[in-house]
Amino acid sequence: MERLILSLRQRTAVAYIHEYTLKMGNQKLYKGSLQTIILKLLVSNDKMYGYEITQKVKELTKGELQITEGALYPALHKLEADGLLEVEVAKVGNRLRKYYKLTESGAKETASKLAEMHEFLRTMQQLVNPKFSLE
Amino acid sequence: MERLILSLRQRTAVAYIHEYTLKMGNQKLYKGSLQTIILKLLVSNDKMYGYEITQKVKELTKGELQITEGALYPALHKLEADGLLEVEVAKVGNRLRKYYKLTESGAKETASKLAEMHEFLRTMQQLVNPKFSLE
DNA sequence: AACTATACATAAGATTCATATGCATCATAA
DNA sequence: TTATGATGCATATGAATCTTATGTATAGTT
């Protein structure tokens, strides 16, 4: 993130300019699957914090899916509010981290959401599969 | 669709009540894929009209995906406005049908969208695949 | 001193779809 | 013959979900 320093009399205003990586054309296809992705990661990794999730997803998808913070944090807050995740705040150095983990009800919901996801993938696979071009 | 007849002096007001089939829990996962589905069907079927598309999708997905009219018609209009589809109006009996078919540019765009879809499915498959639970 | 990465957060707007409604024709069942 | 369901088009309103943009702060690297 770039930083611009603007002198204003005795005061100093600091404007932060975030940089964004280019998005793939198919980013919009991921709409609706964010919750499931987060939950699935927490099945595999027990506990994770927000920034870690974005990095893990980027790594696992070889950069194809970039979870934006504006999507991630509200999603985490909602999952927590719905009782699917619980938070544990940790201080690392002088920095804050919020670790999320599945609750019992969250684990159940994850199984359900993963089943739906598999069904969706199977169905969509068939719809766009060239083998079905005869239909 | 049920019909209610209401007598109003000499005039007759008719109210139509549409009935809706129950949606699957994973309907929201399809968000973002409607255009691709329509285009793909038009590769396989040359020309189709709106209602036919909804029925075909219902059939192909064994009822799992129900394209609503509120989603379909605006989508068709947009694809037409973008020059990907062209319309041919037909009269069947006393009834109107609007047949849609791919334009040249629409065929190209379809190939591109299908490639994105396959990439998406592959990536998502890996993300939620149990084999990756060790990550 | 500046820049990059790490780490949280929210507000405003865009996109995409579901819901609800409206209108009309045609076939079939009551 | 009348009611109903299926066929066929359409749009408006709102909900959900994300992108974009911004704000703040610490820590390491150039």
mmCIF file of C-alpha atoms (C1' of nucleotides) in Angstrom:
data_model
loop_
_atom_site.group_PDB
_atom_site.id
_atom_site.type_symbol
_atom_site.label_atom_id
_atom_site.label_comp_id
_atom_site.label_asym_id
_atom_site.label_seq_id
_atom_site.Cartn_x
_atom_site.Cartn_y
_atom_site.Cartn_z
ATOM 1 C CA MET A 1 0.000 0.000 0.000
ATOM 2 C CA GLU A 2 1.411 3.314 -1.076
ATOM 3 C CA ARG A 3 1.345 6.251 1.263
ATOM 4 C CA LEU A 4 0.942 9.919 0.502
ATOM 5 C CA ILE A 5 2.072 12.511 2.994
ATOM 6 C CA LEU A 6 0.222 15.790 2.847
ATOM 7 C CA SER A 7 1.401 18.647 5.020
ATOM 8 C CA LEU A 8 -1.468 20.731 6.333
ATOM 9 C CA ARG A 9 -0.211 23.585 8.561
ATOM 10 C CA GLN A 10 1.001 21.850 11.672
ATOM 11 C CA ARG A 11 -1.055 18.769 11.063
ATOM 12 C CA THR A 12 -0.203 15.798 8.937
ATOM 13 C CA ALA A 13 -2.809 14.003 6.883
ATOM 14 C CA VAL A 14 -1.929 10.547 5.706
ATOM 15 C CA ALA A 15 -3.788 8.982 2.852
ATOM 16 C CA TYR A 16 -3.407 5.294 2.197
ATOM 17 C CA ILE A 17 -3.731 3.963 -1.292
ATOM 18 C CA HIS A 18 -4.384 0.250 -1.421
ATOM 19 C CA GLU A 19 -3.228 -1.636 -4.415
ATOM 20 C CA TYR A 20 -5.292 -4.339 -5.936
ATOM 21 C CA THR A 21 -4.228 -7.290 -7.976
ATOM 22 C CA LEU A 22 -6.003 -7.881 -11.242
ATOM 23 C CA LYS A 23 -8.986 -10.136 -11.031
ATOM 24 C CA MET A 24 -9.655 -13.062 -13.309
ATOM 25 C CA GLY A 25 -12.600 -12.842 -15.652
ATOM 26 C CA ASN A 26 -14.340 -15.673 -13.864
ATOM 27 C CA GLN A 27 -14.192 -14.084 -10.413
ATOM 28 C CA LYS A 28 -17.927 -13.551 -10.518
ATOM 29 C CA LEU A 29 -18.528 -17.277 -10.757
ATOM 30 C CA TYR A 30 -17.316 -17.587 -7.187
ATOM 31 C CA LYS A 31 -20.216 -15.469 -6.008
ATOM 32 C CA GLY A 32 -22.108 -17.437 -3.417
ATOM 33 C CA SER A 33 -19.305 -19.815 -2.552
ATOM 34 C CA LEU A 34 -17.271 -17.723 -0.138
ATOM 35 C CA GLN A 35 -18.864 -19.047 3.043
ATOM 36 C CA THR A 36 -18.365 -22.615 1.926
ATOM 37 C CA ILE A 37 -14.723 -21.979 1.091
ATOM 38 C CA ILE A 38 -14.035 -20.416 4.473
ATOM 39 C CA LEU A 39 -15.778 -23.218 6.327
ATOM 40 C CA LYS A 40 -13.985 -25.896 4.359
ATOM 41 C CA LEU A 41 -10.614 -24.312 5.136
ATOM 42 C CA LEU A 42 -11.460 -24.367 8.807
ATOM 43 C CA VAL A 43 -12.237 -28.065 8.651
ATOM 44 C CA SER A 44 -8.755 -28.667 7.316
ATOM 45 C CA ASN A 45 -6.888 -26.124 9.379
ATOM 46 C CA ASP A 46 -8.646 -26.040 12.743
ATOM 47 C CA LYS A 47 -8.088 -22.325 13.302
ATOM 48 C CA MET A 48 -7.185 -19.490 10.981
ATOM 49 C CA TYR A 49 -7.201 -15.707 10.918
ATOM 50 C CA GLY A 50 -8.538 -13.501 8.152
ATOM 51 C CA TYR A 51 -5.376 -12.532 6.395
ATOM 52 C CA GLU A 52 -4.188 -16.120 6.551
ATOM 53 C CA ILE A 53 -7.347 -17.255 4.784
ATOM 54 C CA THR A 54 -6.816 -14.845 1.905
ATOM 55 C CA GLN A 55 -3.251 -16.058 1.464
ATOM 56 C CA LYS A 56 -4.149 -19.710 1.732
ATOM 57 C CA VAL A 57 -6.856 -19.410 -0.895
ATOM 58 C CA LYS A 58 -4.531 -17.530 -3.203
ATOM 59 C CA GLU A 59 -1.944 -20.265 -2.764
ATOM 60 C CA LEU A 60 -4.341 -23.195 -3.178
ATOM 61 C CA THR A 61 -5.902 -21.706 -6.308
ATOM 62 C CA LYS A 62 -2.544 -20.574 -7.725
ATOM 63 C CA GLY A 63 -3.715 -17.010 -7.671
ATOM 64 C CA GLU A 64 -6.939 -17.640 -9.490
ATOM 65 C CA LEU A 65 -9.169 -16.685 -6.599
ATOM 66 C CA GLN A 66 -8.333 -13.547 -4.662
ATOM 67 C CA ILE A 67 -10.603 -13.047 -1.712
ATOM 68 C CA THR A 68 -11.004 -9.339 -1.094
ATOM 69 C CA GLU A 69 -11.012 -7.975 2.418
ATOM 70 C CA GLY A 70 -14.294 -6.224 1.774
ATOM 71 C CA ALA A 71 -15.843 -9.604 1.176
ATOM 72 C CA LEU A 72 -13.922 -11.626 3.733
ATOM 73 C CA TYR A 73 -14.345 -9.686 6.945
ATOM 74 C CA PRO A 74 -18.093 -9.153 6.655
ATOM 75 C CA ALA A 75 -18.385 -12.860 5.819
ATOM 76 C CA LEU A 76 -16.424 -13.861 8.907
ATOM 77 C CA HIS A 77 -18.519 -11.560 11.066
ATOM 78 C CA LYS A 78 -21.689 -13.064 9.693
ATOM 79 C CA LEU A 79 -20.533 -16.622 10.233
ATOM 80 C CA GLU A 80 -19.690 -15.678 13.790
ATOM 81 C CA ALA A 81 -23.014 -13.938 14.317
ATOM 82 C CA ASP A 82 -24.757 -17.047 12.998
ATOM 83 C CA GLY A 83 -22.900 -19.151 15.543
ATOM 84 C CA LEU A 84 -20.911 -21.157 13.006
ATOM 85 C CA LEU A 85 -17.562 -19.704 14.007
ATOM 86 C CA GLU A 86 -16.051 -18.589 17.262
ATOM 87 C CA VAL A 87 -13.258 -16.077 17.687
ATOM 88 C CA GLU A 88 -10.137 -16.054 19.742
ATOM 89 C CA VAL A 89 -8.128 -12.849 19.727
ATOM 90 C CA ALA A 90 -4.370 -13.196 19.839
ATOM 91 C CA LYS A 91 -1.644 -10.611 20.118
ATOM 92 C CA VAL A 92 1.386 -11.297 17.986
ATOM 93 C CA GLY A 93 4.109 -8.801 18.798
ATOM 94 C CA ASN A 94 2.194 -5.569 18.832
ATOM 95 C CA ARG A 95 -0.256 -6.788 16.267
ATOM 96 C CA LEU A 96 -3.779 -8.081 16.496
ATOM 97 C CA ARG A 97 -4.990 -11.351 15.118
ATOM 98 C CA LYS A 98 -8.457 -12.841 15.270
ATOM 99 C CA TYR A 99 -8.418 -16.582 15.014
ATOM 100 C CA TYR A 100 -11.594 -18.239 13.840
ATOM 101 C CA LYS A 101 -12.598 -21.836 14.406
ATOM 102 C CA LEU A 102 -15.672 -23.931 13.768
ATOM 103 C CA THR A 103 -18.257 -24.336 16.465
ATOM 104 C CA GLU A 104 -20.104 -27.616 16.780
ATOM 105 C CA SER A 105 -23.035 -26.242 14.844
ATOM 106 C CA GLY A 106 -20.561 -24.782 12.370
ATOM 107 C CA ALA A 107 -19.115 -28.214 11.671
ATOM 108 C CA LYS A 108 -22.554 -29.581 10.902
ATOM 109 C CA GLU A 109 -23.415 -26.674 8.649
ATOM 110 C CA THR A 110 -20.120 -27.123 6.846
ATOM 111 C CA ALA A 111 -20.890 -30.725 6.017
ATOM 112 C CA SER A 112 -24.230 -29.644 4.644
ATOM 113 C CA LYS A 113 -22.770 -26.801 2.615
ATOM 114 C CA LEU A 114 -20.052 -29.040 1.216
ATOM 115 C CA ALA A 115 -22.648 -31.564 0.114
ATOM 116 C CA GLU A 116 -24.547 -28.803 -1.652
ATOM 117 C CA MET A 117 -21.353 -27.607 -3.274
ATOM 118 C CA HIS A 118 -20.532 -31.067 -4.591
ATOM 119 C CA GLU A 119 -24.011 -31.419 -5.969
ATOM 120 C CA PHE A 120 -23.721 -28.037 -7.610
ATOM 121 C CA LEU A 121 -20.356 -28.869 -9.162
ATOM 122 C CA ARG A 122 -21.626 -32.179 -10.465
ATOM 123 C CA THR A 123 -24.701 -30.610 -12.021
ATOM 124 C CA MET A 124 -22.806 -27.712 -13.522
ATOM 125 C CA GLN A 125 -20.181 -30.065 -14.873
ATOM 126 C CA GLN A 126 -22.863 -31.919 -16.785
ATOM 127 C CA LEU A 127 -24.503 -28.771 -18.062
ATOM 128 C CA VAL A 128 -21.356 -27.403 -19.644
ATOM 129 C CA ASN A 129 -19.724 -30.694 -20.539
ATOM 130 C CA PRO A 130 -19.180 -31.109 -24.284
ATOM 131 C CA LYS A 131 -20.539 -34.641 -24.015
ATOM 132 C CA PHE A 132 -23.956 -33.121 -23.530
ATOM 133 C CA SER A 133 -23.822 -31.137 -26.718
ATOM 134 C CA LEU A 134 -26.150 -33.634 -28.301
ATOM 135 C CA GLU A 135 -29.026 -32.711 -26.026
ATOM 136 C CA MET B 1 -51.251 -20.057 -12.103
ATOM 137 C CA GLU B 2 -54.428 -19.591 -10.119
ATOM 138 C CA ARG B 3 -56.902 -16.986 -11.238
ATOM 139 C CA LEU B 4 -59.164 -14.814 -9.149
ATOM 140 C CA ILE B 5 -62.183 -13.196 -10.726
ATOM 141 C CA LEU B 6 -63.355 -9.996 -9.127
ATOM 142 C CA SER B 7 -66.542 -8.390 -10.368
ATOM 143 C CA LEU B 8 -66.361 -4.619 -10.411
ATOM 144 C CA ARG B 9 -69.529 -3.019 -11.746
ATOM 145 C CA GLN B 10 -69.525 -3.745 -15.445
ATOM 146 C CA ARG B 11 -65.794 -4.274 -15.542
ATOM 147 C CA THR B 12 -63.875 -7.396 -14.679
ATOM 148 C CA ALA B 13 -60.570 -7.339 -12.906
ATOM 149 C CA VAL B 14 -58.472 -10.477 -13.102
ATOM 150 C CA ALA B 15 -55.673 -11.150 -10.687
ATOM 151 C CA TYR B 16 -53.120 -13.816 -11.483
ATOM 152 C CA ILE B 17 -51.367 -15.695 -8.755
ATOM 153 C CA HIS B 18 -48.227 -17.429 -9.882
ATOM 154 C CA GLU B 19 -47.104 -20.550 -8.142
ATOM 155 C CA TYR B 20 -43.487 -21.273 -7.525
ATOM 156 C CA THR B 21 -41.677 -24.517 -7.085
ATOM 157 C CA LEU B 22 -39.443 -24.895 -4.069
ATOM 158 C CA LYS B 23 -35.826 -23.978 -4.617
ATOM 159 C CA MET B 24 -32.854 -26.058 -3.565
ATOM 160 C CA GLY B 25 -30.605 -24.774 -0.842
ATOM 161 C CA ASN B 26 -27.724 -24.458 -3.254
ATOM 162 C CA GLN B 27 -29.576 -22.268 -5.738
ATOM 163 C CA LYS B 28 -27.411 -19.351 -4.747
ATOM 164 C CA LEU B 29 -24.298 -21.154 -5.926
ATOM 165 C CA TYR B 30 -25.536 -20.768 -9.478
ATOM 166 C CA LYS B 31 -25.295 -17.025 -9.156
ATOM 167 C CA GLY B 32 -23.098 -15.729 -11.924
ATOM 168 C CA SER B 33 -23.462 -18.743 -14.177
ATOM 169 C CA LEU B 34 -26.790 -18.014 -15.853
ATOM 170 C CA GLN B 35 -25.357 -16.348 -18.960
ATOM 171 C CA THR B 36 -22.937 -19.201 -19.498
ATOM 172 C CA ILE B 37 -25.696 -21.771 -19.160
ATOM 173 C CA ILE B 38 -27.906 -20.006 -21.690
ATOM 174 C CA LEU B 39 -25.062 -19.602 -24.166
ATOM 175 C CA LYS B 40 -24.011 -23.207 -23.805
ATOM 176 C CA LEU B 41 -27.549 -24.418 -24.488
ATOM 177 C CA LEU B 42 -27.602 -22.339 -27.647
ATOM 178 C CA VAL B 43 -24.425 -23.969 -28.857
ATOM 179 C CA SER B 44 -26.096 -27.349 -28.535
ATOM 180 C CA ASN B 45 -29.555 -26.390 -29.718
ATOM 181 C CA ASP B 46 -29.035 -23.726 -32.373
ATOM 182 C CA LYS B 47 -32.164 -21.761 -31.470
ATOM 183 C CA MET B 48 -34.368 -21.722 -28.404
ATOM 184 C CA TYR B 49 -37.034 -19.570 -26.840
ATOM 185 C CA GLY B 50 -37.201 -18.476 -23.220
ATOM 186 C CA TYR B 51 -39.709 -20.891 -21.819
ATOM 187 C CA GLU B 52 -37.990 -23.721 -23.644
ATOM 188 C CA ILE B 53 -34.725 -22.841 -21.917
ATOM 189 C CA THR B 54 -36.274 -23.009 -18.463
ATOM 190 C CA GLN B 55 -37.739 -26.432 -19.224
ATOM 191 C CA LYS B 56 -34.559 -27.758 -20.782
ATOM 192 C CA VAL B 57 -32.485 -26.717 -17.798
ATOM 193 C CA LYS B 58 -34.978 -28.238 -15.401
ATOM 194 C CA GLU B 59 -34.840 -31.461 -17.372
ATOM 195 C CA LEU B 60 -31.064 -31.591 -17.731
ATOM 196 C CA THR B 61 -30.514 -30.907 -14.046
ATOM 197 C CA LYS B 62 -33.329 -33.216 -12.960
ATOM 198 C CA GLY B 63 -35.098 -30.312 -11.341
ATOM 199 C CA GLU B 64 -32.133 -29.123 -9.352
ATOM 200 C CA LEU B 65 -31.829 -25.819 -11.142
ATOM 201 C CA GLN B 66 -34.977 -23.847 -11.794
ATOM 202 C CA ILE B 67 -34.333 -20.752 -13.818
ATOM 203 C CA THR B 68 -36.840 -18.122 -12.812
ATOM 204 C CA GLU B 69 -38.462 -15.884 -15.388
ATOM 205 C CA GLY B 70 -37.368 -12.826 -13.449
ATOM 206 C CA ALA B 71 -33.796 -13.891 -14.025
ATOM 207 C CA LEU B 72 -34.107 -15.375 -17.492
ATOM 208 C CA TYR B 73 -35.807 -12.666 -19.518
ATOM 209 C CA PRO B 74 -33.613 -9.790 -18.369
ATOM 210 C CA ALA B 75 -30.601 -12.021 -19.029
ATOM 211 C CA LEU B 76 -31.763 -12.746 -22.572
ATOM 212 C CA HIS B 77 -32.390 -9.071 -23.189
ATOM 213 C CA LYS B 78 -28.925 -8.206 -21.989
ATOM 214 C CA LEU B 79 -27.258 -10.854 -24.126
ATOM 215 C CA GLU B 80 -29.155 -9.477 -27.080
ATOM 216 C CA ALA B 81 -28.248 -5.886 -26.250
ATOM 217 C CA ASP B 82 -24.614 -6.957 -26.012
ATOM 218 C CA GLY B 83 -24.832 -8.462 -29.454
ATOM 219 C CA LEU B 84 -24.269 -12.045 -28.381
ATOM 220 C CA LEU B 85 -27.755 -13.210 -29.297
ATOM 221 C CA GLU B 86 -30.169 -12.329 -32.046
ATOM 222 C CA VAL B 87 -33.920 -12.722 -31.930
ATOM 223 C CA GLU B 88 -36.416 -14.115 -34.335
ATOM 224 C CA VAL B 89 -40.049 -13.708 -33.403
ATOM 225 C CA ALA B 90 -42.358 -16.534 -34.345
ATOM 226 C CA LYS B 91 -46.083 -16.890 -34.093
ATOM 227 C CA VAL B 92 -47.294 -20.294 -33.023
ATOM 228 C CA GLY B 93 -51.048 -20.460 -33.259
ATOM 229 C CA ASN B 94 -52.060 -17.217 -31.656
ATOM 230 C CA ARG B 95 -49.105 -17.252 -29.354
ATOM 231 C CA LEU B 96 -45.817 -15.376 -29.418
ATOM 232 C CA ARG B 97 -42.398 -16.949 -29.256
ATOM 233 C CA LYS B 98 -39.020 -15.270 -29.337
ATOM 234 C CA TYR B 99 -36.333 -17.536 -30.616
ATOM 235 C CA TYR B 100 -32.794 -16.693 -29.657
ATOM 236 C CA LYS B 101 -29.672 -17.824 -31.436
ATOM 237 C CA LEU B 102 -25.979 -17.083 -31.130
ATOM 238 C CA THR B 103 -24.430 -14.371 -33.248
ATOM 239 C CA GLU B 104 -20.896 -14.807 -34.484
ATOM 240 C CA SER B 105 -19.544 -12.696 -31.668
ATOM 241 C CA GLY B 106 -21.810 -14.634 -29.314
ATOM 242 C CA ALA B 107 -20.219 -17.917 -30.352
ATOM 243 C CA LYS B 108 -16.761 -16.557 -29.573
ATOM 244 C CA GLU B 109 -17.851 -15.201 -26.233
ATOM 245 C CA THR B 110 -19.434 -18.531 -25.406
ATOM 246 C CA ALA B 111 -16.188 -20.392 -25.983
ATOM 247 C CA SER B 112 -14.447 -17.946 -23.690
ATOM 248 C CA LYS B 113 -17.098 -18.177 -21.002
ATOM 249 C CA LEU B 114 -17.088 -21.954 -21.142
ATOM 250 C CA ALA B 115 -13.330 -21.995 -20.702
ATOM 251 C CA GLU B 116 -13.697 -19.775 -17.644
ATOM 252 C CA MET B 117 -16.407 -22.021 -16.315
ATOM 253 C CA HIS B 118 -14.271 -25.126 -16.669
ATOM 254 C CA GLU B 119 -11.391 -23.399 -14.937
ATOM 255 C CA PHE B 120 -13.711 -22.330 -12.155
ATOM 256 C CA LEU B 121 -15.115 -25.825 -11.718
ATOM 257 C CA ARG B 122 -11.656 -27.349 -11.659
ATOM 258 C CA THR B 123 -10.421 -24.879 -9.074
ATOM 259 C CA MET B 124 -13.481 -25.178 -6.893
ATOM 260 C CA GLN B 125 -13.334 -28.950 -7.109
ATOM 261 C CA GLN B 126 -9.839 -28.859 -5.671
ATOM 262 C CA LEU B 127 -10.757 -26.402 -2.946
ATOM 263 C CA VAL B 128 -13.551 -28.510 -1.556
ATOM 264 C CA ASN B 129 -12.155 -31.927 -2.383
ATOM 265 C CA PRO B 130 -11.573 -34.064 0.708
ATOM 266 C CA LYS B 131 -8.180 -35.051 -0.695
ATOM 267 C CA PHE B 132 -7.020 -31.563 0.131
ATOM 268 C CA SER B 133 -7.939 -31.777 3.764
ATOM 269 C CA LEU B 134 -4.269 -32.185 4.602
ATOM 270 C CA GLU B 135 -3.393 -28.701 3.439
ATOM 271 C "C1'" DA C 1 12.440 7.716 4.095
ATOM 272 C "C1'" DA C 2 9.779 5.142 1.391
ATOM 273 C "C1'" DC C 3 7.762 0.995 0.253
ATOM 274 C "C1'" DT C 4 5.790 -3.622 0.916
ATOM 275 C "C1'" DA C 5 3.547 -6.924 3.575
ATOM 276 C "C1'" DT C 6 0.766 -7.895 7.408
ATOM 277 C "C1'" DA C 7 -3.661 -7.168 9.863
ATOM 278 C "C1'" DC C 8 -7.937 -5.385 11.113
ATOM 279 C "C1'" DA C 9 -12.316 -2.733 9.566
ATOM 280 C "C1'" DT C 10 -16.481 -0.408 7.140
ATOM 281 C "C1'" DA C 11 -19.228 2.369 3.593
ATOM 282 C "C1'" DA C 12 -20.954 2.863 -0.958
ATOM 283 C "C1'" DG C 13 -22.073 1.050 -5.088
ATOM 284 C "C1'" DA C 14 -22.614 -2.773 -8.689
ATOM 285 C "C1'" DT C 15 -24.274 -7.055 -10.103
ATOM 286 C "C1'" DT C 16 -27.172 -10.710 -10.121
ATOM 287 C "C1'" DC C 17 -30.733 -12.993 -8.948
ATOM 288 C "C1'" DA C 18 -35.542 -14.190 -6.263
ATOM 289 C "C1'" DT C 19 -39.955 -12.691 -5.455
ATOM 290 C "C1'" DA C 20 -44.026 -10.792 -6.878
ATOM 291 C "C1'" DT C 21 -46.880 -9.227 -10.180
ATOM 292 C "C1'" DG C 22 -49.208 -8.471 -14.758
ATOM 293 C "C1'" DC C 23 -51.129 -10.055 -19.166
ATOM 294 C "C1'" DA C 24 -52.418 -13.412 -22.669
ATOM 295 C "C1'" DT C 25 -53.354 -18.079 -25.138
ATOM 296 C "C1'" DC C 26 -54.497 -22.914 -25.118
ATOM 297 C "C1'" DA C 27 -55.746 -27.523 -23.432
ATOM 298 C "C1'" DT C 28 -57.973 -30.250 -20.214
ATOM 299 C "C1'" DA C 29 -60.532 -31.479 -16.214
ATOM 300 C "C1'" DA C 30 -64.403 -30.593 -13.230
ATOM 301 C "C1'" DT D 1 -68.633 -23.859 -19.145
ATOM 302 C "C1'" DT D 2 -65.735 -22.760 -16.060
ATOM 303 C "C1'" DA D 3 -61.876 -23.331 -13.526
ATOM 304 C "C1'" DT D 4 -57.210 -24.669 -13.594
ATOM 305 C "C1'" DG D 5 -52.675 -25.663 -15.183
ATOM 306 C "C1'" DA D 6 -49.389 -25.147 -18.619
ATOM 307 C "C1'" DT D 7 -47.352 -22.199 -22.020
ATOM 308 C "C1'" DG D 8 -45.322 -17.722 -23.125
ATOM 309 C "C1'" DC D 9 -43.968 -13.016 -22.696
ATOM 310 C "C1'" DA D 10 -42.586 -9.053 -19.463
ATOM 311 C "C1'" DT D 11 -40.990 -5.720 -15.552
ATOM 312 C "C1'" DA D 12 -40.346 -3.706 -10.794
ATOM 313 C "C1'" DT D 13 -38.699 -4.111 -6.234
ATOM 314 C "C1'" DG D 14 -35.819 -5.812 -3.096
ATOM 315 C "C1'" DA D 15 -32.305 -9.082 -1.066
ATOM 316 C "C1'" DA D 16 -27.911 -11.034 -1.141
ATOM 317 C "C1'" DT D 17 -23.258 -10.934 -2.191
ATOM 318 C "C1'" DC D 18 -19.603 -9.183 -3.741
ATOM 319 C "C1'" DT D 19 -16.049 -5.121 -5.605
ATOM 320 C "C1'" DT D 20 -14.158 -0.860 -4.976
ATOM 321 C "C1'" DA D 21 -12.518 2.475 -2.143
ATOM 322 C "C1'" DT D 22 -11.043 4.039 1.983
ATOM 323 C "C1'" DG D 23 -9.238 4.218 6.879
ATOM 324 C "C1'" DT D 24 -5.919 2.817 10.523
ATOM 325 C "C1'" DA D 25 -1.876 0.578 12.405
ATOM 326 C "C1'" DT D 26 2.495 -2.381 12.941
ATOM 327 C "C1'" DA D 27 6.657 -4.537 11.058
ATOM 328 C "C1'" DG D 28 10.139 -5.526 7.926
ATOM 329 C "C1'" DT D 29 12.880 -4.244 3.827
ATOM 330 C "C1'" DT D 30 15.036 -0.991 0.406
#
